[in-house]
């Protein structure tokens, strides 16, 4: 699951996957824990006020540089809290203007996903 989020404190992105601390992706232990993966450490820190309480570890050789392993129900709490605190009518417009790289990335993702829609983002052009 990919989640891009915006809070009054800043904006960020994470990927949530079923993986334990040893890299296992299957087995009986997989039901209760998830790994949140971040490109930027600051994105993980933004989630602390929304229920993410895992230790953030740096994995320089990984596809995502930062990770936090948390109980699955904490992911549910984070998503619920982000949703409950959402107050913007347009996600891309809510991104702080000084976070230029993140804003550009969100616009590029928006455009790429727009190509999935027949006729593009604005209809049957």
CSV table of N, CA, C and O in Angstrom, one decimal:
chain,number,residue,atom,x,y,z
A,1,UNK,N,0.9,-1.2,0.0
A,1,UNK,CA,0.0,0.0,0.0
A,1,UNK,C,0.9,1.2,0.0
A,1,UNK,O,1.9,1.3,0.8
A,2,UNK,N,0.6,2.2,-0.9
A,2,UNK,CA,1.3,3.4,-0.9
A,2,UNK,C,0.4,4.5,-0.3
A,2,UNK,O,-0.8,4.5,-0.7
A,3,UNK,N,0.9,5.3,0.5
A,3,UNK,CA,0.1,6.4,1.1
A,3,UNK,C,0.9,7.7,1.1
A,3,UNK,O,2.0,7.8,1.6
A,4,UNK,N,0.4,8.7,0.4
A,4,UNK,CA,0.9,10.0,0.4
A,4,UNK,C,0.0,10.8,1.3
A,4,UNK,O,-1.3,10.7,1.3
A,5,UNK,N,0.5,11.6,2.2
A,5,UNK,CA,-0.3,12.3,3.2
A,5,UNK,C,0.2,13.7,3.4
A,5,UNK,O,1.3,14.1,3.1
A,6,UNK,N,-0.8,14.5,3.9
A,6,UNK,CA,-0.4,15.9,4.2
A,6,UNK,C,-1.1,16.2,5.6
A,6,UNK,O,-2.2,15.9,5.8
A,7,UNK,N,-0.3,16.8,6.4
A,7,UNK,CA,-0.7,17.2,7.8
A,7,UNK,C,-0.4,18.7,7.9
A,7,UNK,O,0.4,19.3,7.2
A,8,UNK,N,-0.9,19.3,9.0
A,8,UNK,CA,-0.5,20.7,9.2
A,8,UNK,C,1.0,20.9,9.5
A,8,UNK,O,1.6,21.9,9.2
A,9,UNK,N,1.7,19.8,9.9
A,9,UNK,CA,3.1,19.8,10.2
A,9,UNK,C,4.0,19.6,8.9
A,9,UNK,O,5.1,19.9,8.9
A,10,UNK,N,3.4,19.0,7.9
A,10,UNK,CA,4.1,18.7,6.7
A,10,UNK,C,3.5,17.6,5.9
A,10,UNK,O,2.5,17.0,6.3
A,11,UNK,N,4.1,17.2,4.8
A,11,UNK,CA,3.6,16.2,4.0
A,11,UNK,C,4.6,15.1,3.8
A,11,UNK,O,5.8,15.3,4.0
A,12,UNK,N,4.2,13.9,3.5
A,12,UNK,CA,5.1,12.7,3.3
A,12,UNK,C,4.5,11.6,2.6
A,12,UNK,O,3.3,11.6,2.1
A,13,UNK,N,5.2,10.5,2.5
A,13,UNK,CA,4.9,9.3,1.8
A,13,UNK,C,5.4,8.1,2.5
A,13,UNK,O,6.5,8.1,3.1
A,14,UNK,N,4.6,7.0,2.5
A,14,UNK,CA,5.2,5.7,3.0
A,14,UNK,C,4.6,4.6,2.2
A,14,UNK,O,3.5,4.7,1.6
A,15,UNK,N,5.3,3.5,2.2
A,15,UNK,CA,4.8,2.2,1.7
A,15,UNK,C,4.6,1.2,2.9
A,15,UNK,O,5.5,1.1,3.7
A,16,UNK,N,3.5,0.6,2.9
A,16,UNK,CA,3.2,-0.4,4.0
A,16,UNK,C,3.2,-1.8,3.4
A,16,UNK,O,2.5,-2.0,2.4
A,17,UNK,N,3.9,-2.7,3.9
A,17,UNK,CA,4.0,-4.1,3.4
A,17,UNK,C,4.0,-5.1,4.6
A,17,UNK,O,4.3,-4.7,5.7
A,18,UNK,N,3.6,-6.3,4.2
A,18,UNK,CA,3.6,-7.4,5.2
A,18,UNK,C,5.0,-8.0,5.2
A,18,UNK,O,5.3,-8.7,4.4
A,19,UNK,N,5.8,-7.5,6.2
A,19,UNK,CA,7.1,-8.0,6.3
A,19,UNK,C,7.6,-7.9,7.8
A,19,UNK,O,7.3,-6.8,8.4
A,20,UNK,N,8.3,-8.9,8.3
A,20,UNK,CA,8.8,-8.7,9.7
A,20,UNK,C,10.2,-8.2,9.7
A,20,UNK,O,10.8,-8.0,8.6
A,21,UNK,N,10.8,-8.0,10.8
A,21,UNK,CA,12.1,-7.4,11.0
A,21,UNK,C,13.2,-8.3,10.3
A,21,UNK,O,14.3,-7.8,10.0
A,22,UNK,N,13.0,-9.6,10.1
A,22,UNK,CA,14.0,-10.4,9.5
A,22,UNK,C,13.8,-10.5,8.0
A,22,UNK,O,14.5,-11.3,7.3
A,23,UNK,N,12.8,-9.8,7.4
A,23,UNK,CA,12.6,-9.8,6.0
A,23,UNK,C,11.6,-10.9,5.6
A,23,UNK,O,11.4,-11.0,4.4
A,24,UNK,N,11.0,-11.6,6.5
A,24,UNK,CA,10.1,-12.7,6.1
A,24,UNK,C,8.8,-12.0,5.6
A,24,UNK,O,8.3,-11.1,6.2
A,25,UNK,N,8.3,-12.6,4.6
A,25,UNK,CA,7.0,-12.1,4.0
A,25,UNK,C,5.9,-13.0,4.0
A,25,UNK,O,4.8,-12.8,3.4
A,26,UNK,N,6.1,-14.2,4.7
A,26,UNK,CA,5.0,-15.1,4.8
A,26,UNK,C,5.2,-15.9,6.1
A,26,UNK,O,6.2,-15.8,6.7
A,27,UNK,N,4.2,-16.7,6.5
A,27,UNK,CA,4.3,-17.5,7.7
A,27,UNK,C,3.3,-17.0,8.7
A,27,UNK,O,2.6,-16.0,8.5
A,28,UNK,N,3.1,-17.8,9.8
A,28,UNK,CA,2.1,-17.5,10.8
A,28,UNK,C,2.3,-16.2,11.5
A,28,UNK,O,1.3,-15.6,12.0
A,29,UNK,N,3.5,-15.7,11.6
A,29,UNK,CA,3.8,-14.5,12.3
A,29,UNK,C,3.4,-13.2,11.5
A,29,UNK,O,3.4,-12.1,12.1
A,30,UNK,N,3.1,-13.3,10.3
A,30,UNK,CA,2.9,-12.2,9.4
A,30,UNK,C,1.5,-11.5,9.7
A,30,UNK,O,1.4,-10.3,9.2
A,31,UNK,N,0.6,-12.1,10.3
A,31,UNK,CA,-0.7,-11.4,10.5
A,31,UNK,C,-0.7,-10.2,11.4
A,31,UNK,O,-1.5,-9.3,11.2
A,32,UNK,N,0.2,-10.1,12.3
A,32,UNK,CA,0.1,-9.0,13.3
A,32,UNK,C,1.0,-7.8,13.1
A,32,UNK,O,0.9,-6.8,13.8
A,33,UNK,N,2.0,-7.9,12.2
A,33,UNK,CA,3.0,-6.8,12.0
A,33,UNK,C,3.1,-6.4,10.6
A,33,UNK,O,2.8,-7.2,9.7
A,34,UNK,N,3.4,-5.1,10.4
A,34,UNK,CA,3.7,-4.6,9.1
A,34,UNK,C,5.0,-3.7,9.1
A,34,UNK,O,5.4,-3.3,10.2
A,35,UNK,N,5.5,-3.5,8.0
A,35,UNK,CA,6.7,-2.6,7.8
A,35,UNK,C,6.3,-1.4,7.1
A,35,UNK,O,5.7,-1.5,6.0
A,36,UNK,N,6.5,-0.2,7.7
A,36,UNK,CA,6.3,1.0,7.0
A,36,UNK,C,7.7,1.4,6.5
A,36,UNK,O,8.6,1.5,7.2
A,37,UNK,N,7.7,1.8,5.2
A,37,UNK,CA,9.0,2.1,4.5
A,37,UNK,C,8.9,3.5,4.0
A,37,UNK,O,7.9,3.9,3.5
A,38,UNK,N,10.0,4.3,4.3
A,38,UNK,CA,10.0,5.7,4.0
A,38,UNK,C,11.2,6.0,3.2
A,38,UNK,O,12.3,5.5,3.4
A,39,UNK,N,11.1,7.0,2.3
A,39,UNK,CA,12.2,7.5,1.5
A,39,UNK,C,13.0,8.6,2.4
A,39,UNK,O,14.2,8.8,2.2
A,40,UNK,N,12.2,9.3,3.2
A,40,UNK,CA,12.8,10.4,4.0
A,40,UNK,C,12.4,10.1,5.5
A,40,UNK,O,11.3,9.8,5.8
A,41,UNK,N,13.4,10.3,6.4
A,41,UNK,CA,13.2,10.1,7.8
A,41,UNK,C,12.1,11.0,8.3
A,41,UNK,O,11.3,10.7,9.2
A,42,UNK,N,12.1,12.3,7.8
A,42,UNK,CA,11.1,13.3,8.3
A,42,UNK,C,9.7,12.8,8.1
A,42,UNK,O,8.8,13.2,8.8
A,43,UNK,N,9.4,12.0,7.0
A,43,UNK,CA,8.1,11.5,6.8
A,43,UNK,C,7.6,10.6,7.9
A,43,UNK,O,6.5,10.6,8.4
A,44,UNK,N,8.6,9.7,8.4
A,44,UNK,CA,8.2,8.9,9.5
A,44,UNK,C,7.9,9.7,10.8
A,44,UNK,O,7.0,9.4,11.5
A,45,UNK,N,8.7,10.7,11.0
A,45,UNK,CA,8.5,11.5,12.2
A,45,UNK,C,7.2,12.2,12.2
A,45,UNK,O,6.6,12.4,13.2
A,46,UNK,N,6.8,12.6,11.0
A,46,UNK,CA,5.5,13.3,10.9
A,46,UNK,C,4.3,12.4,11.4
A,46,UNK,O,3.3,12.9,11.9
A,47,UNK,N,4.5,11.1,11.3
A,47,UNK,CA,3.4,10.2,11.6
A,47,UNK,C,3.3,9.9,13.1
A,47,UNK,O,2.4,9.3,13.6
A,48,UNK,N,4.3,10.3,13.9
A,48,UNK,CA,4.3,10.1,15.3
A,48,UNK,C,3.1,10.6,16.0
A,48,UNK,O,2.5,10.0,16.8
A,49,UNK,N,2.6,11.8,15.6
A,49,UNK,CA,1.4,12.4,16.2
A,49,UNK,C,0.1,11.7,15.8
A,49,UNK,O,-0.9,12.0,16.3
A,50,UNK,N,0.3,10.8,14.8
A,50,UNK,CA,-0.9,10.1,14.3
A,50,UNK,C,-0.9,8.6,14.6
A,50,UNK,O,-1.7,7.9,14.1
A,51,UNK,N,-0.1,8.2,15.5
A,51,UNK,CA,-0.1,6.9,16.1
A,51,UNK,C,1.0,5.9,15.7
A,51,UNK,O,1.0,4.8,16.1
A,52,UNK,N,2.0,6.4,14.9
A,52,UNK,CA,3.1,5.5,14.5
A,52,UNK,C,4.1,5.6,15.6
A,52,UNK,O,4.8,6.6,15.8
A,53,UNK,N,4.3,4.5,16.3
A,53,UNK,CA,5.2,4.5,17.5
A,53,UNK,C,6.4,3.6,17.3
A,53,UNK,O,7.1,3.3,18.3
A,54,UNK,N,6.6,3.1,16.1
A,54,UNK,CA,7.8,2.1,15.9
A,54,UNK,C,9.1,2.9,15.9
A,54,UNK,O,9.2,4.1,15.5
A,55,UNK,N,10.1,2.1,16.2
A,55,UNK,CA,11.5,2.7,16.0
A,55,UNK,C,11.8,2.8,14.5
A,55,UNK,O,11.6,1.8,13.8
A,56,UNK,N,12.3,3.9,14.1
A,56,UNK,CA,12.7,4.1,12.7
A,56,UNK,C,14.2,3.7,12.6
A,56,UNK,O,15.0,4.2,13.3
A,57,UNK,N,14.4,2.7,11.7
A,57,UNK,CA,15.8,2.3,11.5
A,57,UNK,C,16.2,2.7,10.0
A,57,UNK,O,15.4,2.8,9.1
A,58,UNK,N,17.5,3.0,9.9
A,58,UNK,CA,18.0,3.3,8.6
A,58,UNK,C,18.6,2.1,7.9
A,58,UNK,O,19.3,1.3,8.5
A,59,UNK,N,18.2,1.9,6.7
A,59,UNK,CA,18.6,0.7,5.9
A,59,UNK,C,19.2,1.3,4.6
A,59,UNK,O,18.5,1.3,3.5
A,60,UNK,N,20.4,1.8,4.6
A,60,UNK,CA,21.0,2.5,3.5
A,60,UNK,C,21.1,1.6,2.2
A,60,UNK,O,21.0,2.2,1.1
A,61,UNK,N,21.2,0.3,2.3
A,61,UNK,CA,21.2,-0.5,1.1
A,61,UNK,C,19.8,-1.0,0.6
A,61,UNK,O,19.8,-1.7,-0.3
A,62,UNK,N,18.8,-0.6,1.3
A,62,UNK,CA,17.4,-1.0,1.0
A,62,UNK,C,16.8,-0.1,-0.1
A,62,UNK,O,17.3,1.0,-0.4
A,63,UNK,N,15.7,-0.6,-0.7
A,63,UNK,CA,15.0,0.2,-1.7
A,63,UNK,C,14.4,1.4,-1.0
A,63,UNK,O,14.2,2.4,-1.7
A,64,UNK,N,14.0,1.3,0.2
A,64,UNK,CA,13.6,2.4,1.0
A,64,UNK,C,14.6,2.6,2.1
A,64,UNK,O,14.9,1.7,2.8
A,65,UNK,N,15.0,3.8,2.3
A,65,UNK,CA,16.2,4.0,3.3
A,65,UNK,C,15.8,3.9,4.7
A,65,UNK,O,16.6,3.6,5.6
A,66,UNK,N,14.5,4.2,5.1
A,66,UNK,CA,14.0,4.1,6.5
A,66,UNK,C,12.9,3.2,6.6
A,66,UNK,O,12.0,3.1,5.7
A,67,UNK,N,12.8,2.5,7.7
A,67,UNK,CA,11.7,1.5,8.0
A,67,UNK,C,11.3,1.6,9.5
A,67,UNK,O,12.1,1.9,10.3
A,68,UNK,N,10.1,1.2,9.7
A,68,UNK,CA,9.6,1.1,11.1
A,68,UNK,C,8.7,-0.2,11.0
A,68,UNK,O,7.8,-0.3,10.2
A,69,UNK,N,8.9,-1.1,12.0
A,69,UNK,CA,8.1,-2.3,12.1
A,69,UNK,C,7.1,-2.1,13.2
A,69,UNK,O,7.5,-1.8,14.3
A,70,UNK,N,5.8,-2.2,12.9
A,70,UNK,CA,4.8,-1.8,13.8
A,70,UNK,C,3.7,-2.9,13.8
A,70,UNK,O,3.5,-3.6,12.8
A,71,UNK,N,2.9,-3.0,14.9
A,71,UNK,CA,1.7,-3.8,14.9
A,71,UNK,C,0.7,-3.4,13.8
A,71,UNK,O,0.6,-2.2,13.6
A,72,UNK,N,0.1,-4.3,13.1
A,72,UNK,CA,-0.9,-4.0,12.1
A,72,UNK,C,-1.9,-3.0,12.6
A,72,UNK,O,-2.3,-2.1,11.8
A,73,UNK,N,-2.4,-3.2,13.8
A,73,UNK,CA,-3.5,-2.3,14.3
A,73,UNK,C,-3.0,-0.9,14.5
A,73,UNK,O,-3.8,0.0,14.4
A,74,UNK,N,-1.7,-0.7,14.6
A,74,UNK,CA,-1.2,0.7,14.7
A,74,UNK,C,-1.2,1.3,13.3
A,74,UNK,O,-1.5,2.6,13.2
A,75,UNK,N,-1.1,0.5,12.2
A,75,UNK,CA,-1.2,1.1,10.9
A,75,UNK,C,-2.7,1.6,10.7
A,75,UNK,O,-2.9,2.6,10.1
A,76,UNK,N,-3.6,0.8,11.2
A,76,UNK,CA,-5.0,1.1,11.1
A,76,UNK,C,-5.3,2.5,11.8
A,76,UNK,O,-6.0,3.4,11.4
A,77,UNK,N,-4.6,2.6,13.0
A,77,UNK,CA,-4.8,3.8,13.8
A,77,UNK,C,-4.2,5.0,13.0
A,77,UNK,O,-4.8,6.1,13.0
A,78,UNK,N,-3.0,4.9,12.4
A,78,UNK,CA,-2.4,5.9,11.7
A,78,UNK,C,-3.3,6.4,10.6
A,78,UNK,O,-3.5,7.6,10.4
A,79,UNK,N,-3.8,5.4,9.8
A,79,UNK,CA,-4.7,5.8,8.7
A,79,UNK,C,-6.0,6.5,9.1
A,79,UNK,O,-6.4,7.4,8.5
A,80,UNK,N,-6.5,6.0,10.2
A,80,UNK,CA,-7.7,6.6,10.8
A,80,UNK,C,-7.5,8.0,11.2
A,80,UNK,O,-8.2,8.9,10.9
A,81,UNK,N,-6.4,8.2,11.9
A,81,UNK,CA,-6.0,9.5,12.4
A,81,UNK,C,-5.7,10.5,11.3
A,81,UNK,O,-6.1,11.7,11.3
A,82,UNK,N,-5.0,10.1,10.3
A,82,UNK,CA,-4.8,10.9,9.1
A,82,UNK,C,-6.1,11.3,8.5
A,82,UNK,O,-6.3,12.5,8.1
A,83,UNK,N,-7.0,10.4,8.3
A,83,UNK,CA,-8.3,10.7,7.7
A,83,UNK,C,-9.1,11.6,8.6
A,83,UNK,O,-9.8,12.5,8.1
A,84,UNK,N,-9.1,11.4,9.9
A,84,UNK,CA,-9.9,12.2,10.8
A,84,UNK,C,-9.4,13.6,10.8
A,84,UNK,O,-10.2,14.6,11.2
A,85,UNK,N,-8.1,13.9,10.6
A,85,UNK,CA,-7.5,15.2,10.7
A,85,UNK,C,-7.4,15.9,9.3
A,85,UNK,O,-7.0,17.0,9.2
A,86,UNK,N,-7.9,15.2,8.2
A,86,UNK,CA,-7.8,15.8,6.9
A,86,UNK,C,-8.7,17.0,6.8
A,86,UNK,O,-9.9,16.9,7.2
A,87,UNK,N,-8.2,18.1,6.3
A,87,UNK,CA,-9.1,19.3,6.2
A,87,UNK,C,-8.9,20.1,4.9
A,87,UNK,O,-9.5,21.1,4.7
A,88,UNK,N,-8.2,19.5,4.0
A,88,UNK,CA,-8.0,20.2,2.7
A,88,UNK,C,-8.9,19.7,1.6
A,88,UNK,O,-9.3,18.5,1.6
A,89,UNK,N,-9.3,20.6,0.7
A,89,UNK,CA,-10.2,20.1,-0.5
A,89,UNK,C,-9.3,19.6,-1.7
A,89,UNK,O,-9.9,19.0,-2.6
A,90,UNK,N,-8.0,19.8,-1.6
A,90,UNK,CA,-7.2,19.4,-2.7
A,90,UNK,C,-5.8,19.0,-2.2
A,90,UNK,O,-5.1,19.8,-1.6
A,91,UNK,N,-5.5,17.7,-2.3
A,91,UNK,CA,-4.3,17.2,-1.7
A,91,UNK,C,-3.0,17.9,-2.2
A,91,UNK,O,-2.2,18.3,-1.4
A,92,UNK,N,-2.8,18.0,-3.5
A,92,UNK,CA,-1.6,18.6,-4.0
A,92,UNK,C,-1.4,20.0,-3.6
A,92,UNK,O,-0.3,20.4,-3.3
A,93,UNK,N,-2.5,20.7,-3.5
A,93,UNK,CA,-2.5,22.1,-3.0
A,93,UNK,C,-2.1,22.2,-1.5
A,93,UNK,O,-1.7,23.3,-1.1
A,94,UNK,N,-2.3,21.2,-0.8
A,94,UNK,CA,-2.0,21.2,0.7
A,94,UNK,C,-0.6,21.0,1.0
A,94,UNK,O,-0.1,21.2,2.1
A,95,UNK,N,0.2,20.6,0.0
A,95,UNK,CA,1.7,20.3,0.3
A,95,UNK,C,2.4,21.7,0.5
A,95,UNK,O,2.2,22.6,-0.3
A,96,UNK,N,3.2,21.8,1.5
A,96,UNK,CA,3.9,23.0,1.8
A,96,UNK,C,4.8,23.4,0.6
A,96,UNK,O,5.4,22.5,0.0
A,97,UNK,N,4.7,24.6,0.2
A,97,UNK,CA,5.5,25.1,-1.0
A,97,UNK,C,7.0,24.9,-0.9
A,97,UNK,O,7.6,24.9,-1.9
A,98,UNK,N,7.5,24.9,0.3
A,98,UNK,CA,8.9,24.7,0.4
A,98,UNK,C,9.4,23.2,0.3
A,98,UNK,O,10.6,22.9,0.2
A,99,UNK,N,8.4,22.3,0.1
A,99,UNK,CA,8.8,20.9,-0.1
A,99,UNK,C,8.6,20.6,-1.6
A,99,UNK,O,7.8,19.9,-2.1
A,100,UNK,N,9.5,21.3,-2.4
A,100,UNK,CA,9.4,21.3,-3.8
A,100,UNK,C,9.5,19.9,-4.4
A,100,UNK,O,8.7,19.5,-5.3
A,101,UNK,N,10.5,19.1,-3.9
A,101,UNK,CA,10.7,17.8,-4.5
A,101,UNK,C,9.4,16.9,-4.3
A,101,UNK,O,9.0,16.2,-5.2
A,102,UNK,N,8.9,17.0,-3.1
A,102,UNK,CA,7.7,16.2,-2.8
A,102,UNK,C,6.5,16.6,-3.6
A,102,UNK,O,5.8,15.8,-4.2
A,103,UNK,N,6.3,17.9,-3.7
A,103,UNK,CA,5.2,18.4,-4.6
A,103,UNK,C,5.4,18.0,-6.0
A,103,UNK,O,4.4,17.5,-6.6
A,104,UNK,N,6.6,18.1,-6.5
A,104,UNK,CA,6.8,17.6,-7.9
A,104,UNK,C,6.5,16.1,-8.1
A,104,UNK,O,5.8,15.7,-9.0
A,105,UNK,N,6.9,15.3,-7.1
A,105,UNK,CA,6.7,13.9,-7.2
A,105,UNK,C,5.2,13.6,-7.2
A,105,UNK,O,4.7,12.7,-7.9
A,106,UNK,N,4.4,14.3,-6.3
A,106,UNK,CA,3.0,14.1,-6.3
A,106,UNK,C,2.3,14.4,-7.6
A,106,UNK,O,1.4,13.7,-8.0
A,107,UNK,N,2.8,15.5,-8.2
A,107,UNK,CA,2.2,15.9,-9.5
A,107,UNK,C,2.5,14.9,-10.6
A,107,UNK,O,1.6,14.5,-11.4
A,108,UNK,N,3.7,14.3,-10.5
A,108,UNK,CA,4.1,13.3,-11.5
A,108,UNK,C,3.3,12.0,-11.3
A,108,UNK,O,2.8,11.4,-12.2
A,109,UNK,N,3.1,11.6,-10.0
A,109,UNK,CA,2.3,10.4,-9.7
A,109,UNK,C,0.8,10.7,-10.2
A,109,UNK,O,0.2,9.8,-10.8
A,110,UNK,N,0.3,11.8,-9.9
A,110,UNK,CA,-1.1,12.2,-10.3
A,110,UNK,C,-1.2,12.0,-11.8
A,110,UNK,O,-2.2,11.4,-12.3
A,111,UNK,N,-0.3,12.6,-12.5
A,111,UNK,CA,-0.3,12.5,-14.0
A,111,UNK,C,-0.2,11.0,-14.5
A,111,UNK,O,-1.0,10.6,-15.4
A,112,UNK,N,0.7,10.3,-13.9
A,112,UNK,CA,0.9,8.9,-14.3
A,112,UNK,C,-0.4,8.1,-14.1
A,112,UNK,O,-0.9,7.3,-14.9
A,113,UNK,N,-1.0,8.2,-12.9
A,113,UNK,CA,-2.3,7.5,-12.6
A,113,UNK,C,-3.4,8.1,-13.5
A,113,UNK,O,-4.3,7.3,-13.8
A,114,UNK,N,-3.4,9.3,-13.8
A,114,UNK,CA,-4.4,9.9,-14.7
A,114,UNK,C,-4.4,9.2,-16.1
A,114,UNK,O,-5.5,9.1,-16.7
A,115,UNK,N,-3.3,8.7,-16.5
A,115,UNK,CA,-3.2,8.0,-17.8
A,115,UNK,C,-4.0,6.7,-17.7
A,115,UNK,O,-4.3,6.1,-18.8
A,116,UNK,N,-4.2,6.2,-16.5
A,116,UNK,CA,-5.0,4.9,-16.4
A,116,UNK,C,-6.5,5.2,-16.7
A,116,UNK,O,-7.2,4.2,-17.1
A,117,UNK,N,-6.9,6.4,-16.6
A,117,UNK,CA,-8.3,6.7,-16.8
A,117,UNK,C,-8.6,6.9,-18.2
A,117,UNK,O,-7.9,7.7,-18.9
A,118,UNK,N,-9.6,6.3,-18.8
A,118,UNK,CA,-9.9,6.5,-20.2
A,118,UNK,C,-10.2,8.0,-20.5
A,118,UNK,O,-11.0,8.6,-19.8
A,119,UNK,N,-9.5,8.5,-21.4
A,119,UNK,CA,-9.7,9.9,-21.7
A,119,UNK,C,-8.8,10.9,-20.9
A,119,UNK,O,-8.8,12.1,-21.1
A,120,UNK,N,-8.0,10.3,-20.0
A,120,UNK,CA,-7.1,11.1,-19.2
A,120,UNK,C,-7.9,11.7,-17.9
A,120,UNK,O,-9.0,11.4,-17.7
A,121,UNK,N,-7.2,12.5,-17.1
A,121,UNK,CA,-7.7,13.0,-15.9
A,121,UNK,C,-9.0,13.8,-16.0
A,121,UNK,O,-9.8,13.9,-15.1
A,122,UNK,N,-9.2,14.5,-17.1
A,122,UNK,CA,-10.3,15.4,-17.2
A,122,UNK,C,-11.4,14.9,-18.2
A,122,UNK,O,-12.2,15.7,-18.6
A,123,UNK,N,-11.4,13.7,-18.4
A,123,UNK,CA,-12.5,13.1,-19.2
A,123,UNK,C,-12.2,12.6,-20.6
A,123,UNK,O,-11.0,12.3,-20.9
A,124,UNK,N,-13.1,12.6,-21.4
A,124,UNK,CA,-13.0,12.0,-22.7
A,124,UNK,C,-12.5,13.0,-23.8
A,124,UNK,O,-13.2,13.4,-24.6
A,125,UNK,N,-11.2,13.3,-23.7
A,125,UNK,CA,-10.6,14.3,-24.5
A,125,UNK,C,-10.4,13.8,-25.9
A,125,UNK,O,-10.5,13.9,-26.9
